[in-house]
Amino acid sequence: MIDVAPKEKRPPPAAKRAAKSSTKTMPAAPVFDIEAEVLPQAIVDASYHSGDYPYGKRMKRKRYDRELEPLQIELQKLLSWVRETGERIVIVFEGRDGAGKGGTIGRFTQHLNPRQARVVALSKPSDIEQGQWYFQRYAAQMPTAGEIVFFDRSWYNRAGVEAVMGFCTPQQTDALLREAPAFEGMLARDGIRLIKLFLTIGREMQMTRLHARWHDPLKRWKLSPIDFEAIPRYDAYSQAFEQMLAKTSSDWAPWHVLRANDKLRARLSAIRLVLDAIPYAGKDEAALGEIDRKIMLSAEDYLDKGGER
């Protein structure tokens, strides 16, 4: 092993165990060792296509830059409309560890005024918050008139990481799954526009991204001890997420599932979805282009295709 961190910050044993892989892409199951300097070639070769990703090649950076600029101009129009009309918009980003939630949010907010476009990424609840109504600390972060709020993870923590890691009881998870649509219905009836995005990546792509984070001193801060459990618990997360999508996608707050193996395609698709969903003034349909339905799916279509295993 390479000495890449102090002893107290080393990944737990789960990050070094053999990771079971999909038989569609990897007949064997190479050992995933996050501390190894190089990943097994079988993982690298399978990563882009893992999870039945529909594209054979990555999007070219030049094409991405060419398509991103007009979309970010449209985001400026959207924010101006929100400010002038007093609209309130909430965009929820959930997904697997390493799926690119933060990077996607960053492309939304890159040129937006932070006084009207705010990112919320809450840490674990305090002792006081643990004694409150579960949704209370999230309700406190809802937008005021003329504001967009981006949730980098949300109240759905209880349906994902908390459920898989045993940080809550099954009864608490069941309550969340039952009450989240009601909570979101309250927001919608009060006039908040709510868009929910779930980013997913294949097993080998997750291995590749978490490995890259561990070996990049500028990105290692993104990893927590919980992230090291993502690979050995991949199937458990799949089951938890599929239950979440099935039970909390509603007419007033549907889930949109984004296959994010290609970060560039994912970012463009996420921005297009939001711009398409909101009737802001001066919308340029030609600049928006088409939402890529190969990678942007409804919760129903995603589950019908078997989810991500």
Coordinates of C-alpha atoms in Angstrom, one line a residue:
M1 CA 0.0 0.0 0.0
I2 CA 1.1 3.6 -0.7
D3 CA 1.3 5.9 2.3
V4 CA -1.1 8.5 1.1
A5 CA -2.7 9.6 4.4
P6 CA -2.1 9.7 8.2
K7 CA -3.2 6.5 9.9
E8 CA -6.3 8.0 11.3
K9 CA -7.5 9.1 7.9
R10 CA -6.9 5.8 6.1
P11 CA -9.9 4.3 4.4
P12 CA -11.7 1.6 6.4
P13 CA -11.3 -2.1 5.3
A14 CA -14.5 -2.0 3.3
A15 CA -12.7 0.3 0.8
K16 CA -10.1 -2.5 0.2
R17 CA -12.4 -5.5 -0.1
A18 CA -13.1 -7.2 -3.4
A19 CA -15.9 -5.5 -5.1
K20 CA -18.5 -7.6 -6.7
S21 CA -19.2 -6.4 -10.3
S22 CA -21.9 -6.8 -12.9
T23 CA -21.4 -9.9 -15.0
K24 CA -22.4 -7.9 -18.1
T25 CA -19.2 -5.9 -17.9
M26 CA -16.8 -7.9 -15.8
P27 CA -16.9 -11.7 -15.5
A28 CA -14.4 -11.6 -12.7
A29 CA -14.4 -9.4 -9.6
P30 CA -11.1 -7.5 -9.4
V31 CA -10.1 -6.2 -6.0
F32 CA -10.9 -2.6 -5.6
D33 CA -8.2 -1.0 -3.4
I34 CA -8.7 2.8 -3.2
E35 CA -5.0 3.2 -2.0
A36 CA -3.6 1.3 -5.0
E37 CA -1.7 3.6 -7.3
V38 CA -3.4 2.1 -10.4
L39 CA -6.8 0.4 -10.6
P40 CA -7.1 -3.1 -12.3
Q41 CA -7.4 -2.6 -16.0
A42 CA -10.7 -4.5 -16.0
I43 CA -12.3 -1.8 -13.8
V44 CA -10.9 1.0 -16.0
D45 CA -12.1 -0.7 -19.2
A46 CA -15.6 -1.3 -17.9
S47 CA -16.1 2.0 -16.1
Y48 CA -17.6 4.2 -18.9
H49 CA -20.1 1.6 -20.1
S50 CA -21.0 0.3 -16.6
G51 CA -24.6 0.4 -15.6
D52 CA -25.6 -0.1 -19.3
Y53 CA -24.6 3.5 -20.2
P54 CA -26.0 4.1 -23.7
Y55 CA -23.1 6.0 -25.3
G56 CA -19.9 4.5 -26.7
K57 CA -17.7 7.6 -26.4
R58 CA -17.3 10.5 -24.2
M59 CA -18.6 13.9 -25.3
K60 CA -15.8 16.1 -26.7
R61 CA -14.9 19.1 -24.5
K62 CA -15.2 21.5 -27.5
R63 CA -18.8 20.5 -28.1
Y64 CA -19.6 20.7 -24.4
D65 CA -18.2 24.2 -24.2
R66 CA -20.1 25.3 -27.3
E67 CA -23.4 24.0 -25.9
L68 CA -22.8 25.1 -22.3
E69 CA -22.4 28.8 -22.9
P70 CA -25.9 29.5 -24.4
L71 CA -27.5 27.4 -21.6
Q72 CA -25.7 29.5 -19.0
I73 CA -27.0 32.6 -20.7
E74 CA -30.5 31.1 -20.5
L75 CA -29.9 30.6 -16.8
Q76 CA -29.2 34.3 -16.5
K77 CA -32.6 35.0 -18.1
L78 CA -34.2 32.5 -15.7
L79 CA -32.7 34.2 -12.6
S80 CA -33.8 37.6 -13.8
W81 CA -37.3 36.4 -14.3
V82 CA -37.3 34.8 -10.8
R83 CA -36.1 38.0 -9.3
E84 CA -38.6 40.2 -11.2
T85 CA -41.6 37.9 -10.6
G86 CA -40.8 36.9 -7.0
E87 CA -40.8 33.2 -8.0
R88 CA -39.3 30.6 -5.6
I89 CA -37.5 27.6 -7.0
V90 CA -36.0 24.6 -5.3
I91 CA -33.8 22.1 -7.2
V92 CA -32.9 19.0 -5.3
F93 CA -29.8 17.0 -6.3
E94 CA -29.5 13.4 -5.0
G95 CA -27.5 10.5 -6.2
R96 CA -24.7 8.1 -5.7
D97 CA -21.4 9.1 -4.2
G98 CA -19.2 10.3 -7.0
A99 CA -22.0 10.9 -9.5
G100 CA -21.1 14.5 -10.0
K101 CA -23.8 16.4 -8.0
G102 CA -21.4 19.1 -6.9
G103 CA -19.9 19.6 -10.3
T104 CA -23.3 19.9 -11.9
I105 CA -24.5 22.4 -9.4
G106 CA -21.3 24.3 -10.0
R107 CA -22.2 24.7 -13.7
F108 CA -25.6 26.0 -12.8
T109 CA -24.3 28.6 -10.4
Q110 CA -21.0 29.5 -12.1
H111 CA -22.3 32.8 -13.5
L112 CA -25.3 33.4 -11.3
N113 CA -25.6 36.1 -8.6
P114 CA -25.1 34.2 -5.3
R115 CA -27.5 36.6 -3.6
Q116 CA -30.4 35.0 -5.6
A117 CA -28.9 31.6 -6.3
R118 CA -28.0 29.8 -3.1
V119 CA -26.5 26.3 -2.6
V120 CA -27.5 24.4 0.6
A121 CA -25.3 21.5 1.7
L122 CA -26.2 20.7 5.3
S123 CA -23.9 18.7 7.5
K124 CA -25.2 16.1 9.9
P125 CA -27.9 17.4 12.3
S126 CA -26.9 18.9 15.6
D127 CA -28.2 17.6 18.9
I128 CA -31.0 20.2 18.8
E129 CA -31.9 19.4 15.2
Q130 CA -32.1 15.7 16.0
G131 CA -34.8 16.5 18.5
Q132 CA -36.8 18.5 16.0
W133 CA -39.3 17.6 13.3
Y134 CA -37.2 15.9 10.7
F135 CA -38.1 18.3 7.9
Q136 CA -37.6 21.4 10.1
R137 CA -34.0 22.3 9.2
Y138 CA -34.7 21.8 5.5
A139 CA -37.9 24.0 5.7
A140 CA -35.7 26.7 7.2
Q141 CA -33.6 26.8 4.0
M142 CA -36.5 27.2 1.5
P143 CA -36.2 30.2 -0.9
T144 CA -37.6 33.6 -0.3
A145 CA -39.3 35.5 -3.1
G146 CA -36.9 35.9 -6.1
E147 CA -34.6 33.2 -5.1
I148 CA -33.4 29.8 -6.4
V149 CA -32.1 27.2 -3.9
F150 CA -30.0 24.2 -4.9
F151 CA -30.0 21.4 -2.4
D152 CA -26.8 19.3 -2.6
R153 CA -28.4 16.4 -0.9
S154 CA -31.6 16.9 1.0
W155 CA -34.2 15.3 3.3
Y156 CA -33.7 12.2 1.2
N157 CA -30.6 11.4 3.2
R158 CA -32.9 9.3 5.4
A159 CA -33.9 7.2 2.4
G160 CA -30.3 6.6 1.2
V161 CA -27.2 6.9 3.3
E162 CA -29.0 6.8 6.7
A163 CA -31.0 3.7 5.8
V164 CA -28.1 1.8 4.2
M165 CA -25.6 2.7 7.0
G166 CA -28.0 2.1 9.8
F167 CA -28.1 5.7 11.0
C168 CA -31.9 5.5 11.3
T169 CA -34.4 2.9 12.0
P170 CA -36.5 1.2 9.3
Q171 CA -39.5 2.9 10.8
Q172 CA -37.9 6.3 10.4
T173 CA -37.1 5.5 6.7
D174 CA -40.7 4.3 6.2
A175 CA -42.0 7.6 7.7
L176 CA -39.7 9.6 5.4
L177 CA -40.9 7.8 2.3
R178 CA -44.5 8.3 3.4
E179 CA -44.2 11.9 4.5
A180 CA -41.8 13.4 1.8
P181 CA -44.6 13.6 -0.9
A182 CA -46.8 15.3 1.7
F183 CA -44.1 17.8 2.6
E184 CA -43.4 18.5 -1.0
G185 CA -47.1 18.9 -1.6
M186 CA -47.1 21.7 1.0
L187 CA -44.3 23.4 -0.8
A188 CA -46.0 23.1 -4.2
R189 CA -49.3 24.4 -2.9
D190 CA -47.5 27.4 -1.4
G191 CA -46.2 28.3 -4.8
I192 CA -42.6 26.8 -4.7
R193 CA -41.5 25.2 -7.9
L194 CA -39.7 22.0 -7.0
I195 CA -37.4 20.0 -9.4
K196 CA -35.8 16.7 -8.2
L197 CA -32.8 15.2 -9.9
F198 CA -31.2 11.9 -9.1
L199 CA -27.7 11.3 -10.6
T200 CA -26.6 7.7 -10.9
I201 CA -23.4 6.0 -12.2
G202 CA -22.4 2.4 -12.8
R203 CA -20.5 0.4 -10.3
E204 CA -17.1 0.5 -12.1
M205 CA -17.5 4.2 -12.8
Q206 CA -18.0 4.8 -9.1
M207 CA -14.9 2.9 -8.3
T208 CA -12.9 5.0 -10.8
R209 CA -14.2 8.3 -9.5
L210 CA -13.7 7.5 -5.8
H211 CA -10.2 6.2 -6.6
A212 CA -9.4 9.4 -8.5
R213 CA -10.6 11.6 -5.6
W214 CA -8.5 9.7 -3.1
H215 CA -5.4 10.3 -5.1
D216 CA -6.0 14.0 -5.8
P217 CA -5.0 16.1 -2.8
L218 CA -7.3 18.9 -4.1
K219 CA -10.4 16.6 -4.1
R220 CA -9.7 14.2 -1.2
W221 CA -11.8 16.5 1.1
K222 CA -14.9 15.3 -0.8
L223 CA -14.4 11.8 0.6
S224 CA -15.8 10.8 4.0
P225 CA -15.6 7.5 5.8
I226 CA -19.2 6.8 4.6
D227 CA -18.0 7.2 1.0
F228 CA -15.7 4.3 1.4
E229 CA -18.7 2.1 2.0
A230 CA -20.3 3.0 -1.3
I231 CA -18.6 0.2 -3.3
P232 CA -19.2 -2.8 -0.9
R233 CA -22.8 -1.6 -0.3
Y234 CA -23.5 -0.7 -4.0
D235 CA -26.4 -3.2 -4.2
A236 CA -27.9 -2.1 -0.9
Y237 CA -27.8 1.5 -2.1
S238 CA -29.5 0.4 -5.4
Q239 CA -32.4 -1.2 -3.4
A240 CA -32.7 1.9 -1.2
F241 CA -32.7 4.3 -4.1
E242 CA -35.2 2.3 -6.1
Q243 CA -37.6 2.3 -3.2
M244 CA -37.1 6.0 -2.8
L245 CA -37.8 6.7 -6.4
A246 CA -40.9 4.4 -6.5
K247 CA -42.5 5.9 -3.4
T248 CA -41.7 9.6 -3.6
S249 CA -42.1 10.5 -7.2
S250 CA -45.4 12.4 -7.5
D251 CA -47.3 14.5 -10.0
W252 CA -46.3 17.7 -8.1
A253 CA -42.7 16.6 -7.5
P254 CA -41.6 13.9 -9.9
W255 CA -38.1 12.4 -9.9
H256 CA -35.9 12.8 -12.9
V257 CA -33.1 10.2 -13.1
L258 CA -29.9 11.2 -14.9
R259 CA -27.4 8.6 -16.0
A260 CA -24.1 10.5 -15.3
N261 CA -21.2 8.3 -16.4
D262 CA -20.3 11.1 -18.8
K263 CA -20.1 14.2 -16.6
L264 CA -20.2 16.6 -19.6
R265 CA -23.4 15.1 -21.0
A266 CA -24.9 15.0 -17.5
R267 CA -24.3 18.7 -16.8
L268 CA -25.9 19.8 -20.1
S269 CA -28.9 17.5 -19.6
A270 CA -29.5 18.7 -16.0
I271 CA -29.5 22.4 -17.1
R272 CA -31.7 21.7 -20.1
L273 CA -34.2 19.9 -17.9
V274 CA -34.5 22.8 -15.4
L275 CA -34.8 25.4 -18.2
D276 CA -37.4 23.4 -20.0
A277 CA -39.5 23.0 -16.8
I278 CA -39.8 26.7 -16.0
P279 CA -41.8 29.2 -18.1
Y280 CA -39.4 32.1 -17.8
A281 CA -39.6 35.2 -20.0
G282 CA -37.5 35.4 -23.2
K283 CA -36.8 31.6 -23.4
D284 CA -34.7 30.8 -26.5
E285 CA -35.9 27.3 -27.5
A286 CA -33.1 27.0 -30.1
A287 CA -30.5 27.7 -27.4
L288 CA -32.0 25.1 -25.1
G289 CA -31.8 22.2 -27.6
E290 CA -33.3 18.8 -26.8
I291 CA -33.2 17.0 -23.5
D292 CA -31.2 13.8 -24.0
R293 CA -33.8 11.1 -23.2
K294 CA -31.2 8.4 -23.4
I295 CA -29.7 9.5 -20.2
M296 CA -32.5 11.6 -18.6
L297 CA -35.3 9.3 -17.6
S298 CA -38.5 9.5 -15.5
A299 CA -38.4 7.5 -12.3
E300 CA -41.0 5.1 -13.9
D301 CA -38.9 4.5 -17.0
Y302 CA -35.7 4.0 -15.0
L303 CA -37.4 1.5 -12.7
D304 CA -39.0 -0.3 -15.7
K305 CA -35.5 -0.7 -17.1
G306 CA -34.3 -2.4 -13.9
G307 CA -32.6 0.5 -12.2
E308 CA -28.8 0.3 -11.7
R309 CA -27.3 -3.0 -10.7

